[in-house]
PDB file of C-alpha atoms in Angstrom:
ATOM      1  CA  UNK A  71      77.038  -3.025   5.261  1.00  0.00           C
ATOM      2  CA  UNK A  72      76.335   0.268   5.698  1.00  0.00           C
ATOM      3  CA  UNK A  73      76.346   1.983   8.607  1.00  0.00           C
ATOM      4  CA  UNK A  74      73.948   5.384   9.019  1.00  0.00           C
ATOM      5  CA  UNK A  75      74.003   8.219  11.418  1.00  0.00           C
ATOM      6  CA  UNK A  76      71.769  11.281  11.331  1.00  0.00           C
ATOM      7  CA  UNK A  77      72.117  14.701  12.875  1.00  0.00           C
ATOM      8  CA  UNK A  78      70.635  18.072  12.753  1.00  0.00           C
ATOM      9  CA  UNK A  79      67.890  17.366  14.193  1.00  0.00           C
ATOM     10  CA  UNK A  80      65.987  20.280  16.912  1.00  0.00           C
ATOM     11  CA  UNK A  81      63.457  22.638  18.736  1.00  0.00           C
ATOM     12  CA  UNK A  82      62.518  24.846  16.029  1.00  0.00           C
ATOM     13  CA  UNK A  83      60.055  27.628  15.910  1.00  0.00           C
ATOM     14  CA  UNK A  84      56.912  27.408  12.765  1.00  0.00           C
ATOM     15  CA  UNK A  85      58.617  28.643   9.545  1.00  0.00           C
ATOM     16  CA  UNK A  86      62.296  28.560  10.691  1.00  0.00           C
ATOM     17  CA  UNK A  87      65.032  25.876   8.766  1.00  0.00           C
ATOM     18  CA  UNK A  88      66.556  23.227   9.032  1.00  0.00           C
ATOM     19  CA  UNK A  89      69.489  20.950   7.808  1.00  0.00           C
ATOM     20  CA  UNK A  90      69.146  17.201   8.510  1.00  0.00           C
ATOM     21  CA  UNK A  91      72.679  15.213   7.215  1.00  0.00           C
ATOM     22  CA  UNK A  92      72.656  11.708   7.324  1.00  0.00           C
ATOM     23  CA  UNK A  93      76.255   9.992   7.236  1.00  0.00           C
ATOM     24  CA  UNK A  94      77.323   6.840   5.684  1.00  0.00           C
ATOM     25  CA  UNK A  95      79.895   4.406   6.319  1.00  0.00           C
ATOM     26  CA  UNK A  96      80.710   2.305   3.739  1.00  0.00           C
ATOM     27  CA  UNK A  97      83.091   2.991   0.853  1.00  0.00           C
ATOM     28  CA  UNK A  98      79.724   2.380  -1.915  1.00  0.00           C
ATOM     29  CA  UNK A  99      77.856   5.455  -0.737  1.00  0.00           C
ATOM     30  CA  UNK A 100      77.991   6.309  -4.106  1.00  0.00           C
ATOM     31  CA  UNK A 101      76.309   3.367  -5.625  1.00  0.00           C
ATOM     32  CA  UNK A 102      73.112   3.893  -3.179  1.00  0.00           C
ATOM     33  CA  UNK A 103      70.267   5.441  -4.149  1.00  0.00           C
ATOM     34  CA  UNK A 104      69.301   7.619  -0.608  1.00  0.00           C
ATOM     35  CA  UNK A 105      66.323   8.448   1.115  1.00  0.00           C
ATOM     36  CA  UNK A 106      64.803  10.894   3.841  1.00  0.00           C
ATOM     37  CA  UNK A 107      62.057   9.273   5.890  1.00  0.00           C
ATOM     38  CA  UNK A 108      59.833  10.510   9.093  1.00  0.00           C
ATOM     39  CA  UNK A 109      57.517   8.761  11.254  1.00  0.00           C
ATOM     40  CA  UNK A 110      55.394  11.830  13.502  1.00  0.00           C
ATOM     41  CA  UNK A 111      54.128  10.019  17.225  1.00  0.00           C
ATOM     42  CA  UNK A 112      50.731   7.380  15.953  1.00  0.00           C
ATOM     43  CA  UNK A 113      51.797   8.216  12.585  1.00  0.00           C
ATOM     44  CA  UNK A 114      52.890   5.857   9.886  1.00  0.00           C
ATOM     45  CA  UNK A 115      56.002   6.687   8.559  1.00  0.00           C
ATOM     46  CA  UNK A 116      55.825   8.180   5.179  1.00  0.00           C
ATOM     47  CA  UNK A 117      58.059   8.969   2.581  1.00  0.00           C
ATOM     48  CA  UNK A 118      60.326  12.811   2.469  1.00  0.00           C
ATOM     49  CA  UNK A 119      62.478  12.630   0.160  1.00  0.00           C
ATOM     50  CA  UNK A 120      65.614  11.002  -2.764  1.00  0.00           C
ATOM     51  CA  UNK A 121      68.026  10.783  -4.309  1.00  0.00           C
ATOM     52  CA  UNK A 122      69.015   8.485  -6.737  1.00  0.00           C
ATOM     53  CA  UNK A 123      73.438   7.664  -7.294  1.00  0.00           C
ATOM     54  CA  UNK A 124      73.074  10.026 -10.149  1.00  0.00           C
ATOM     55  CA  UNK A 125      71.361  12.693  -8.671  1.00  0.00           C
ATOM     56  CA  UNK A 126      68.160  13.035  -9.587  1.00  0.00           C
ATOM     57  CA  UNK A 127      65.527  13.537  -6.509  1.00  0.00           C
ATOM     58  CA  UNK A 128      62.062  12.807  -5.701  1.00  0.00           C
ATOM     59  CA  UNK A 129      59.982  14.374  -3.004  1.00  0.00           C
ATOM     60  CA  UNK A 130      56.463  14.224  -1.413  1.00  0.00           C
ATOM     61  CA  UNK A 131      54.508  16.780  -2.026  1.00  0.00           C
ATOM     62  CA  UNK A 132      53.969  17.744   1.718  1.00  0.00           C
ATOM     63  CA  UNK A 133      57.756  19.297   2.104  1.00  0.00           C
ATOM     64  CA  UNK A 134      58.032  19.630  -2.097  1.00  0.00           C
ATOM     65  CA  UNK A 135      59.039  23.274  -2.869  1.00  0.00           C
ATOM     66  CA  UNK A 136      60.251  23.909   0.992  1.00  0.00           C
ATOM     67  CA  UNK A 137      62.917  21.218   0.715  1.00  0.00           C
ATOM     68  CA  UNK A 138      66.092  20.290  -0.554  1.00  0.00           C
ATOM     69  CA  UNK A 139      68.012  16.617  -0.558  1.00  0.00           C
ATOM     70  CA  UNK A 140      71.255  16.574  -1.867  1.00  0.00           C
ATOM     71  CA  UNK A 141      74.361  14.216  -1.187  1.00  0.00           C
ATOM     72  CA  UNK A 142      77.964  15.143  -1.261  1.00  0.00           C
ATOM     73  CA  UNK A 143      79.879  11.649  -2.117  1.00  0.00           C
ATOM     74  CA  UNK A 144      83.222  12.890  -1.215  1.00  0.00           C
ATOM     75  CA  UNK A 145      82.056  12.902   2.564  1.00  0.00           C
ATOM     76  CA  UNK A 146      79.787   9.688   2.198  1.00  0.00           C
ATOM     77  CA  UNK A 147      76.844  12.169   3.334  1.00  0.00           C
ATOM     78  CA  UNK A 148      73.151  13.128   2.485  1.00  0.00           C
ATOM     79  CA  UNK A 149      71.007  16.233   3.726  1.00  0.00           C
ATOM     80  CA  UNK A 150      67.842  17.496   3.887  1.00  0.00           C
ATOM     81  CA  UNK A 151      67.604  21.316   3.451  1.00  0.00           C
ATOM     82  CA  UNK A 152      64.177  22.206   4.817  1.00  0.00           C
ATOM     83  CA  UNK A 153      62.796  25.438   4.944  1.00  0.00           C
ATOM     84  CA  UNK A 154      59.526  27.067   5.827  1.00  0.00           C
ATOM     85  CA  UNK A 155      58.794  24.122   9.236  1.00  0.00           C
ATOM     86  CA  UNK A 156      54.945  23.685  10.212  1.00  0.00           C
ATOM     87  CA  UNK A 157      54.255  21.799  13.133  1.00  0.00           C
ATOM     88  CA  UNK A 158      53.111  18.715  11.238  1.00  0.00           C
ATOM     89  CA  UNK A 159      56.410  18.060  10.222  1.00  0.00           C
ATOM     90  CA  UNK A 160      57.239  17.207  13.515  1.00  0.00           C
ATOM     91  CA  UNK A 161      58.908  13.716  13.570  1.00  0.00           C
ATOM     92  CA  UNK A 162      61.702  11.174  13.745  1.00  0.00           C
ATOM     93  CA  UNK A 163      63.620  11.793  10.758  1.00  0.00           C
ATOM     94  CA  UNK A 164      65.780   8.784   9.480  1.00  0.00           C
ATOM     95  CA  UNK A 165      67.591   7.770   5.850  1.00  0.00           C
ATOM     96  CA  UNK A 166      67.524   4.656   3.956  1.00  0.00           C
ATOM     97  CA  UNK A 167      69.901   3.414   1.206  1.00  0.00           C
ATOM     98  CA  UNK A 168      69.016   1.179  -1.300  1.00  0.00           C
ATOM     99  CA  UNK A 169      70.817  -0.110  -4.121  1.00  0.00           C
ATOM    100  CA  UNK A 170      68.539  -1.099  -6.346  1.00  0.00           C
ATOM    101  CA  UNK A 171      65.237   1.439  -5.496  1.00  0.00           C
ATOM    102  CA  UNK A 172      65.016   4.807  -5.448  1.00  0.00           C
ATOM    103  CA  UNK A 173      61.646   7.336  -4.619  1.00  0.00           C
ATOM    104  CA  UNK A 174      59.188   6.850  -2.607  1.00  0.00           C
ATOM    105  CA  UNK A 175      58.385   3.123  -2.936  1.00  0.00           C
ATOM    106  CA  UNK A 176      62.287   2.604  -1.803  1.00  0.00           C
ATOM    107  CA  UNK A 177      62.229  -0.685   0.463  1.00  0.00           C
ATOM    108  CA  UNK A 178      65.516   0.912   1.718  1.00  0.00           C
ATOM    109  CA  UNK A 179      68.233  -1.758   2.925  1.00  0.00           C
ATOM    110  CA  UNK A 180      69.728   0.322   5.075  1.00  0.00           C
ATOM    111  CA  UNK A 181      69.077   2.165   7.691  1.00  0.00           C
ATOM    112  CA  UNK A 182      69.770   5.070  10.658  1.00  0.00           C
ATOM    113  CA  UNK A 183      68.871   5.220  13.952  1.00  0.00           C
ATOM    114  CA  UNK A 184      66.909   8.922  13.407  1.00  0.00           C
ATOM    115  CA  UNK A 185      67.317  12.572  14.611  1.00  0.00           C
ATOM    116  CA  UNK A 186      64.440  14.251  16.028  1.00  0.00           C
ATOM    117  CA  UNK A 187      62.600  17.491  14.479  1.00  0.00           C
ATOM    118  CA  UNK A 188      60.316  19.622  16.479  1.00  0.00           C
ATOM    119  CA  UNK A 189      58.762  22.582  15.076  1.00  0.00           C
ATOM    120  CA  UNK A 190      56.790  24.564  17.625  1.00  0.00           C
ATOM    121  CA  UNK A 191      53.998  26.473  16.790  1.00  0.00           C
TER     122      UNK A 191
END
Protein backbone atom coordinates (compact mmCIF):
# COMPACT_ATOMS: atom_id res chain seq x y z
CA UNK A 1 0.00 0.00 0.00
CA UNK A 2 1.28 3.45 -0.93
CA UNK A 3 -0.31 6.67 0.27
CA UNK A 4 0.32 9.86 -1.66
CA UNK A 5 -0.13 13.38 -0.34
CA UNK A 6 0.25 16.39 -2.61
CA UNK A 7 1.12 19.91 -1.57
CA UNK A 8 2.34 23.16 -3.06
CA UNK A 9 -0.69 24.27 -5.00
CA UNK A 10 -2.13 27.74 -4.75
CA UNK A 11 -3.07 30.92 -6.55
CA UNK A 12 -0.45 32.44 -8.83
CA UNK A 13 -0.44 35.06 -11.54
CA UNK A 14 0.19 34.15 -15.14
CA UNK A 15 3.91 33.89 -15.76
CA UNK A 16 4.60 32.78 -12.21
CA UNK A 17 5.97 29.51 -10.87
CA UNK A 18 4.94 26.81 -8.45
CA UNK A 19 6.58 23.66 -7.18
CA UNK A 20 4.25 20.81 -6.35
CA UNK A 21 5.32 18.02 -4.04
CA UNK A 22 3.96 14.53 -3.62
CA UNK A 23 5.05 12.70 -0.49
CA UNK A 24 4.70 8.94 -0.51
CA UNK A 25 4.47 6.51 2.36
CA UNK A 26 6.06 3.10 2.29
CA UNK A 27 9.54 1.74 1.86
CA UNK A 28 9.25 0.80 -1.81
CA UNK A 29 8.88 4.29 -3.26
CA UNK A 30 12.07 3.97 -5.29
CA UNK A 31 10.62 1.03 -7.21
CA UNK A 32 7.54 2.92 -8.39
CA UNK A 33 7.07 4.98 -11.50
CA UNK A 34 5.52 8.33 -10.60
CA UNK A 35 3.41 10.79 -12.53
CA UNK A 36 1.40 13.96 -12.33
CA UNK A 37 -2.03 14.31 -13.89
CA UNK A 38 -4.41 17.24 -13.82
CA UNK A 39 -8.11 17.84 -14.26
CA UNK A 40 -9.57 21.24 -14.89
CA UNK A 41 -13.17 22.20 -14.32
CA UNK A 42 -15.42 20.33 -16.74
CA UNK A 43 -12.40 18.75 -18.40
CA UNK A 44 -11.13 15.22 -18.59
CA UNK A 45 -8.07 14.18 -16.63
CA UNK A 46 -4.90 14.70 -18.62
CA UNK A 47 -1.34 13.55 -18.26
CA UNK A 48 1.22 16.19 -17.26
CA UNK A 49 4.55 14.52 -16.55
CA UNK A 50 6.05 11.25 -15.37
CA UNK A 51 9.32 9.90 -14.07
CA UNK A 52 10.35 6.27 -14.04
CA UNK A 53 12.00 4.57 -11.11
CA UNK A 54 15.29 4.94 -13.01
CA UNK A 55 14.82 8.65 -13.65
CA UNK A 56 13.57 8.77 -17.24
CA UNK A 57 11.15 11.63 -17.72
CA UNK A 58 8.10 12.16 -19.91
CA UNK A 59 6.11 15.34 -20.52
CA UNK A 60 2.88 16.37 -22.14
CA UNK A 61 3.40 18.76 -25.04
CA UNK A 62 1.36 21.36 -23.19
CA UNK A 63 3.95 21.66 -20.39
CA UNK A 64 7.16 20.61 -22.13
CA UNK A 65 9.82 23.25 -21.69
CA UNK A 66 7.95 24.87 -18.81
CA UNK A 67 7.89 22.05 -16.29
CA UNK A 68 10.37 19.71 -14.67
CA UNK A 69 9.54 16.51 -12.83
CA UNK A 70 12.04 15.10 -10.38
CA UNK A 71 12.18 12.65 -7.50
CA UNK A 72 14.08 12.32 -4.26
CA UNK A 73 14.00 8.69 -3.22
CA UNK A 74 15.62 9.48 0.12
CA UNK A 75 12.63 11.68 0.93
CA UNK A 76 10.02 9.52 -0.80
CA UNK A 77 8.93 12.59 -2.71
CA UNK A 78 8.29 13.53 -6.32
CA UNK A 79 8.23 17.14 -7.44
CA UNK A 80 6.75 19.09 -10.31
CA UNK A 81 8.34 22.47 -10.94
CA UNK A 82 6.09 24.56 -13.14
CA UNK A 83 7.24 27.83 -14.67
CA UNK A 84 5.66 30.38 -16.99
CA UNK A 85 2.24 29.32 -15.77
CA UNK A 86 -0.79 30.06 -17.90
CA UNK A 87 -4.48 30.34 -16.99
CA UNK A 88 -5.07 27.09 -18.87
CA UNK A 89 -2.83 25.34 -16.35
CA UNK A 90 -5.56 25.86 -13.75
CA UNK A 91 -6.58 22.44 -12.47
CA UNK A 92 -6.44 19.98 -9.62
CA UNK A 93 -3.08 18.25 -9.84
CA UNK A 94 -2.83 14.67 -8.61
CA UNK A 95 0.15 12.41 -8.39
CA UNK A 96 0.04 8.73 -9.16
CA UNK A 97 2.26 5.75 -8.54
CA UNK A 98 2.48 2.56 -10.49
CA UNK A 99 4.91 -0.35 -10.33
CA UNK A 100 4.79 -1.25 -14.01
CA UNK A 101 3.33 1.39 -16.32
CA UNK A 102 4.91 4.79 -16.90
CA UNK A 103 4.38 7.81 -19.08
CA UNK A 104 1.16 9.18 -20.49
CA UNK A 105 -0.40 5.74 -20.40
CA UNK A 106 0.23 5.17 -16.71
CA UNK A 107 -2.69 3.38 -15.14
CA UNK A 108 -1.91 4.53 -11.63
CA UNK A 109 -2.28 1.92 -8.92
CA UNK A 110 -2.24 4.59 -6.24
CA UNK A 111 -3.48 8.19 -6.38
CA UNK A 112 -3.28 11.20 -4.15
CA UNK A 113 -6.20 13.48 -3.37
CA UNK A 114 -4.82 16.38 -5.35
CA UNK A 115 -3.79 19.99 -4.90
CA UNK A 116 -5.49 22.94 -6.56
CA UNK A 117 -3.50 25.18 -8.87
CA UNK A 118 -5.17 28.40 -10.00
CA UNK A 119 -3.47 30.73 -12.44
CA UNK A 120 -4.97 34.19 -12.79
CA UNK A 121 -4.64 36.25 -15.93
